[in-house]
XYZ file of C-alpha atoms in Angstrom:
371
model
C -0.288 0.169 -0.273
C 1.659 3.124 -0.996
C 1.157 6.308 1.402
C 1.313 8.661 -1.640
C -1.563 7.009 -3.356
C -3.773 7.565 -0.486
C -2.884 11.244 -0.252
C -4.159 11.513 -3.862
C -7.437 9.776 -3.193
C -7.721 12.110 0.275
C -7.137 15.400 -1.327
C -8.925 14.888 -4.607
C -11.173 12.206 -5.667
C -12.719 9.315 -3.924
C -11.260 5.886 -5.531
C -10.841 2.207 -4.375
C -7.334 3.326 -2.859
C -6.867 2.691 0.809
C -7.050 5.597 2.864
C -4.160 7.323 5.076
C -3.411 10.736 5.901
C -0.370 13.155 5.570
C 0.236 13.309 9.055
C 2.554 10.327 9.064
C 2.328 7.895 12.346
C 5.326 7.196 14.501
C 6.006 4.688 16.791
C 5.836 5.420 20.068
C 9.167 3.973 21.825
C 9.013 1.440 24.199
C 9.035 2.674 27.953
C 12.138 1.894 29.558
C 12.688 0.981 33.108
C 15.670 3.202 33.784
C 17.404 6.348 31.773
C 18.937 5.457 28.497
C 22.726 6.103 28.170
C 24.004 8.619 25.948
C 26.289 6.531 23.891
C 26.960 7.965 20.463
C 29.098 5.334 18.393
C 29.250 1.880 17.625
C 32.225 1.175 19.643
C 30.607 2.467 23.116
C 27.539 0.064 21.965
C 29.659 -2.890 22.011
C 31.517 -2.062 25.193
C 28.030 -1.447 26.734
C 26.998 -4.933 25.742
C 30.521 -6.507 26.860
C 30.679 -4.914 29.986
C 27.114 -3.908 31.464
C 25.001 -6.013 29.688
C 27.301 -9.187 30.353
C 27.877 -8.328 33.977
C 24.182 -7.638 35.316
C 23.442 -10.910 33.486
C 26.117 -13.068 35.309
C 25.341 -11.301 38.832
C 21.580 -10.860 38.867
C 20.327 -13.469 36.512
C 18.656 -12.962 32.812
C 15.194 -12.357 34.605
C 16.114 -9.583 37.036
C 14.930 -5.954 36.175
C 18.826 -4.851 36.219
C 19.614 -7.278 33.158
C 16.184 -6.331 31.264
C 16.885 -2.775 32.028
C 20.391 -3.180 30.347
C 18.836 -5.124 27.238
C 16.436 -2.211 26.775
C 19.017 0.028 26.799
C 21.138 -1.782 24.114
C 18.303 -2.420 22.232
C 17.442 1.120 21.988
C 20.964 2.265 20.986
C 20.919 -0.773 18.277
C 17.674 0.884 16.882
C 19.217 4.534 17.224
C 22.105 3.104 14.851
C 19.154 1.206 12.490
C 20.741 -2.155 13.637
C 17.268 -3.394 13.346
C 18.461 -7.264 13.006
C 20.632 -7.223 15.843
C 18.272 -5.304 18.131
C 15.528 -8.266 17.250
C 17.983 -10.860 17.869
C 18.443 -9.488 21.402
C 15.278 -9.412 22.039
C 14.274 -12.693 20.668
C 16.980 -14.380 22.553
C 15.804 -12.782 26.176
C 11.817 -13.742 25.057
C 12.850 -17.364 24.220
C 15.100 -17.637 27.265
C 11.987 -16.455 29.933
C 9.593 -18.596 27.703
C 12.032 -21.536 28.020
C 12.397 -21.197 31.772
C 8.761 -20.240 32.586
C 10.184 -16.798 33.988
C 7.202 -14.540 34.993
C 6.096 -11.975 32.696
C 6.920 -8.879 35.068
C 6.561 -5.120 33.896
C 10.147 -5.185 33.050
C 9.900 -8.328 30.877
C 6.806 -6.960 29.091
C 8.913 -3.816 28.138
C 10.827 -6.141 26.004
C 8.025 -7.637 24.427
C 6.627 -4.052 23.495
C 10.149 -3.074 21.901
C 10.249 -6.238 19.939
C 6.892 -5.430 18.647
C 8.199 -2.089 17.470
C 11.567 -3.698 15.656
C 9.409 -6.182 14.156
C 7.232 -3.508 12.544
C 10.233 -1.565 11.133
C 11.178 -4.978 9.562
C 7.551 -5.362 8.250
C 7.068 -8.829 10.114
C 3.688 -7.573 10.670
C 2.191 -10.791 11.759
C 4.911 -11.324 14.346
C 4.513 -7.782 15.670
C 1.048 -8.401 15.981
C 1.441 -11.333 18.152
C 4.168 -10.098 20.483
C 2.214 -6.694 20.864
C -1.076 -8.509 21.758
C 0.910 -10.398 24.420
C 2.475 -7.155 25.752
C -0.930 -5.404 25.738
C -2.602 -8.542 28.101
C 0.291 -8.465 30.150
C 0.270 -4.833 30.706
C -3.032 -4.915 31.446
C -3.083 -7.511 34.031
C 0.248 -6.213 35.689
C -0.416 -2.401 35.547
C -4.007 -1.686 34.610
C -5.604 -0.186 31.865
C -4.702 3.481 32.345
C -0.837 2.775 32.931
C 1.299 4.497 30.376
C 2.983 1.323 29.332
C -0.571 -0.550 28.870
C -1.406 2.743 26.576
C 1.827 2.522 24.772
C 1.452 -1.071 23.740
C -2.081 -0.752 22.679
C -0.945 2.392 20.501
C 1.813 0.415 18.797
C -0.701 -2.367 18.129
C -3.093 -0.259 16.588
C -0.131 1.008 13.985
C 0.316 -2.789 13.341
C -3.401 -3.424 12.552
C -3.565 -0.413 10.323
C -0.560 -1.632 8.367
C -2.153 -5.075 8.385
C -5.667 -3.296 7.041
C -7.334 -4.598 10.188
C -9.102 -1.208 10.394
C -11.734 -2.020 12.877
C -9.249 -3.454 15.519
C -7.098 -0.456 14.596
C -10.046 2.111 15.512
C -10.559 0.200 18.635
C -6.854 0.352 20.014
C -6.356 4.058 18.657
C -9.545 5.483 20.059
C -8.849 3.554 23.724
C -5.170 4.757 23.759
C -6.210 8.380 22.921
C -9.055 9.125 25.237
C -7.120 7.385 27.880
C -3.984 9.427 27.272
C -6.001 12.459 27.389
C -7.376 11.772 30.633
C -3.793 10.584 32.201
C -1.184 12.689 30.137
C -3.086 15.450 29.115
C -4.581 16.762 25.899
C -1.105 18.619 24.825
C 0.942 15.679 25.227
C 2.771 14.588 22.170
C 1.418 10.768 22.250
C -2.116 12.336 23.053
C -1.961 14.026 20.018
C -0.554 11.375 17.725
C -3.082 8.999 18.842
C -6.272 11.369 18.247
C -4.421 12.162 14.395
C -4.233 8.235 14.090
C -7.674 7.857 14.957
C -8.862 10.563 13.173
C -7.391 9.151 9.876
C -9.153 5.591 10.326
C -12.116 6.706 11.273
C -12.170 9.179 8.114
C -11.223 5.763 6.080
C -13.900 4.069 7.426
C -16.350 6.891 7.008
C -17.229 7.377 10.331
C -17.202 11.104 9.974
C -18.469 12.216 13.292
C -15.735 10.370 15.284
C -13.089 11.697 12.743
C -14.474 14.950 13.198
C -14.317 14.934 16.986
C -10.731 13.253 17.004
C -9.443 16.088 14.694
C -10.544 18.545 16.833
C -9.167 16.942 19.829
C -5.587 16.805 18.100
C -5.631 20.239 17.361
C -6.963 21.573 20.716
C -3.777 19.642 21.689
C -1.580 21.395 19.485
C -3.176 24.591 20.688
C -2.530 23.939 24.343
C 0.910 22.715 23.364
C 1.579 26.207 21.727
C 1.825 24.489 18.505
C -1.308 25.920 16.745
C 0.663 27.592 13.959
C 2.948 24.249 13.521
C 3.200 22.388 10.363
C 1.552 19.630 12.019
C -1.311 22.094 12.907
C -1.764 23.068 9.249
C -1.789 19.327 7.707
C -4.673 18.371 10.230
C -6.664 21.667 9.673
C -6.343 20.620 5.924
C -7.670 17.096 6.751
C -10.517 18.509 8.495
C -11.136 20.596 5.727
C -11.344 17.324 3.413
C -13.754 15.998 6.112
C -15.957 18.832 5.976
C -16.081 18.841 2.257
C -16.938 14.851 2.229
C -19.955 15.685 4.596
C -21.395 18.609 2.427
C -20.347 21.331 4.729
C -18.704 23.353 1.788
C -18.676 26.611 3.498
C -16.837 25.519 6.484
C -14.368 23.522 4.161
C -14.076 26.404 1.903
C -13.127 28.745 5.079
C -10.670 26.355 6.440
C -9.086 25.388 3.456
C -8.607 29.063 2.228
C -6.908 29.308 5.621
C -4.508 26.311 5.486
C -3.599 27.085 2.004
C -2.554 30.354 3.016
C -0.547 29.043 5.655
C 1.344 26.524 3.621
C 2.021 28.531 0.954
C 3.411 31.312 3.132
C 5.598 28.524 4.700
C 6.605 27.361 1.027
C 5.557 24.476 1.612
C 5.076 21.518 -1.132
C 1.854 20.670 0.518
C 0.309 23.983 -0.505
C -0.665 22.680 -3.850
C -2.397 19.636 -2.007
C -4.548 22.381 -0.315
C -5.432 23.957 -3.618
C -6.328 20.747 -4.833
C -8.923 20.392 -2.310
C -10.247 23.850 -2.446
C -10.415 23.418 -6.347
C -12.655 20.311 -5.327
C -14.807 22.345 -2.964
C -15.261 24.793 -5.595
C -16.408 22.337 -7.969
C -19.115 20.830 -5.659
C -20.276 24.478 -5.138
C -21.041 24.645 -8.836
C -18.475 27.438 -9.243
C -16.424 25.932 -12.082
C -14.085 28.470 -13.151
C -12.746 28.923 -9.880
C -12.346 25.260 -9.272
C -10.430 25.054 -12.831
C -8.354 27.625 -11.955
C -7.632 26.239 -8.773
C -6.716 22.675 -10.096
C -4.671 24.015 -13.011
C -2.765 26.233 -10.644
C -2.247 23.288 -8.366
C -0.910 21.437 -11.265
C 1.740 23.840 -11.895
C 2.763 23.850 -8.370
C 3.059 20.153 -8.395
C 5.177 20.354 -11.298
C 7.905 22.311 -9.573
C 7.828 19.910 -6.713
C 9.651 16.978 -5.334
C 8.625 13.578 -6.915
C 7.122 12.762 -3.134
C 3.935 14.822 -4.519
C 3.665 13.017 -7.783
C 0.532 10.846 -6.358
C -1.314 13.806 -5.054
C -0.832 15.772 -8.380
C -2.669 12.724 -9.750
C -5.640 13.903 -7.874
C -5.584 17.345 -8.868
C -5.332 15.970 -12.456
C -8.139 13.457 -12.065
C -10.307 15.893 -10.710
C -9.760 18.489 -13.311
C -10.511 15.541 -15.459
C -13.861 15.139 -14.092
C -14.607 19.082 -14.158
C -13.953 19.176 -17.722
C -15.702 15.934 -18.609
C -18.920 17.465 -16.834
C -19.085 20.567 -19.098
C -18.625 18.304 -21.981
C -14.997 19.553 -22.714
C -14.306 15.746 -23.924
C -11.193 16.500 -26.037
C -9.339 18.547 -23.016
C -10.854 16.007 -20.253
C -9.043 12.956 -22.417
C -5.880 14.388 -22.368
C -6.238 15.349 -18.549
C -7.169 11.793 -18.215
C -4.244 10.443 -20.038
C -2.084 12.283 -17.944
C -3.589 11.027 -14.606
C -3.112 7.687 -15.793
C 0.281 8.070 -16.380
C 1.126 9.223 -13.284
C -1.101 6.657 -11.445
C 0.579 4.079 -13.453
C 4.247 5.619 -12.574
C 2.942 5.328 -8.883
C 1.381 1.919 -8.630
C 1.645 0.088 -11.711
C -0.947 -1.135 -13.873
C -2.811 -3.160 -12.007
C -3.324 -0.928 -8.931
C -6.651 0.232 -7.939
C -5.986 3.813 -9.012
C -4.556 3.017 -12.315
C -7.685 0.946 -12.896
C -9.933 3.837 -11.621
C -8.391 5.890 -14.310
C -8.656 3.655 -17.131
C -12.353 2.836 -16.363
C -12.859 6.685 -16.441
C -10.971 6.979 -19.628
C -12.862 4.002 -21.171
C -16.379 5.478 -20.392
C -15.110 8.655 -21.792
C -14.418 7.018 -25.255
C -18.206 5.536 -25.037
C -19.711 8.759 -24.976
């Protein structure tokens, strides 16, 4: 599943492409038992492994919290150096030892489970990530309760794995539980609370649970405001997503006002996402019956996309496809055909001939030829 293609669907037309948001979900780091050591090179990491980790294992045993903490620190450092395979081996070996010895799943051990789940997810081992994170969530709930930060962190990470495996109902359930309890426990302005509400809003929008999506967007925006980040790029992108939602539920006046505000902010920031906001504004104009303004906005968006980096190529498809539909609705068929051809070329370059986006454009082009 390509995130760029999801952006294309989101900011322009609705097609069978799975939906994600521009606001990229980030893995929440595993909760450490103690403070991480500030080591900045591979030699220092190896020294930690050979001294601290080795000594704690010999002195306390591999299930003691000192040994677990050393493994967590070492694993974090390996991950920081993108040595994910070694981090996986470290965590996996520890868990195999615990399972073999029948040791208790203490909070410290459960932190290893959560850490291994995030490493599996990084390496796209999603089935394994789901299994170990389910185990972590269940264990944290038993040991620490539903409202403990570690329980919520593991649930948030599990929601991300469910999302990547396209188990959207399960992902929404995990994000919903984590987001609202994070709000109560850590506050609306906490960065993890904001991230959880952002992810929840994205999936609710994808599942067409639009009232729930609107509430989650507004809570995320409130969190950014209370964190004094109301003019940040994250704030602008969330407002753009909310503007798209307003458009889709028919609140076109609110969509126009919010999208105009976002477009100006992104334009002033010289962000490549300004063209995406202009695309959204064009589709709002089209739904309002303001054809000339819609055509101008979509044409200008395409010009802006032409100067952007390749990461916006799929979103440029949205502008192109939306302009196609506008031209077609006004019986400007020759121009529509040229634009459909352009959209098809863009979609094929991103997803290939068999992808749903390419097929959608091909179907539209075929139906145009039949008119």
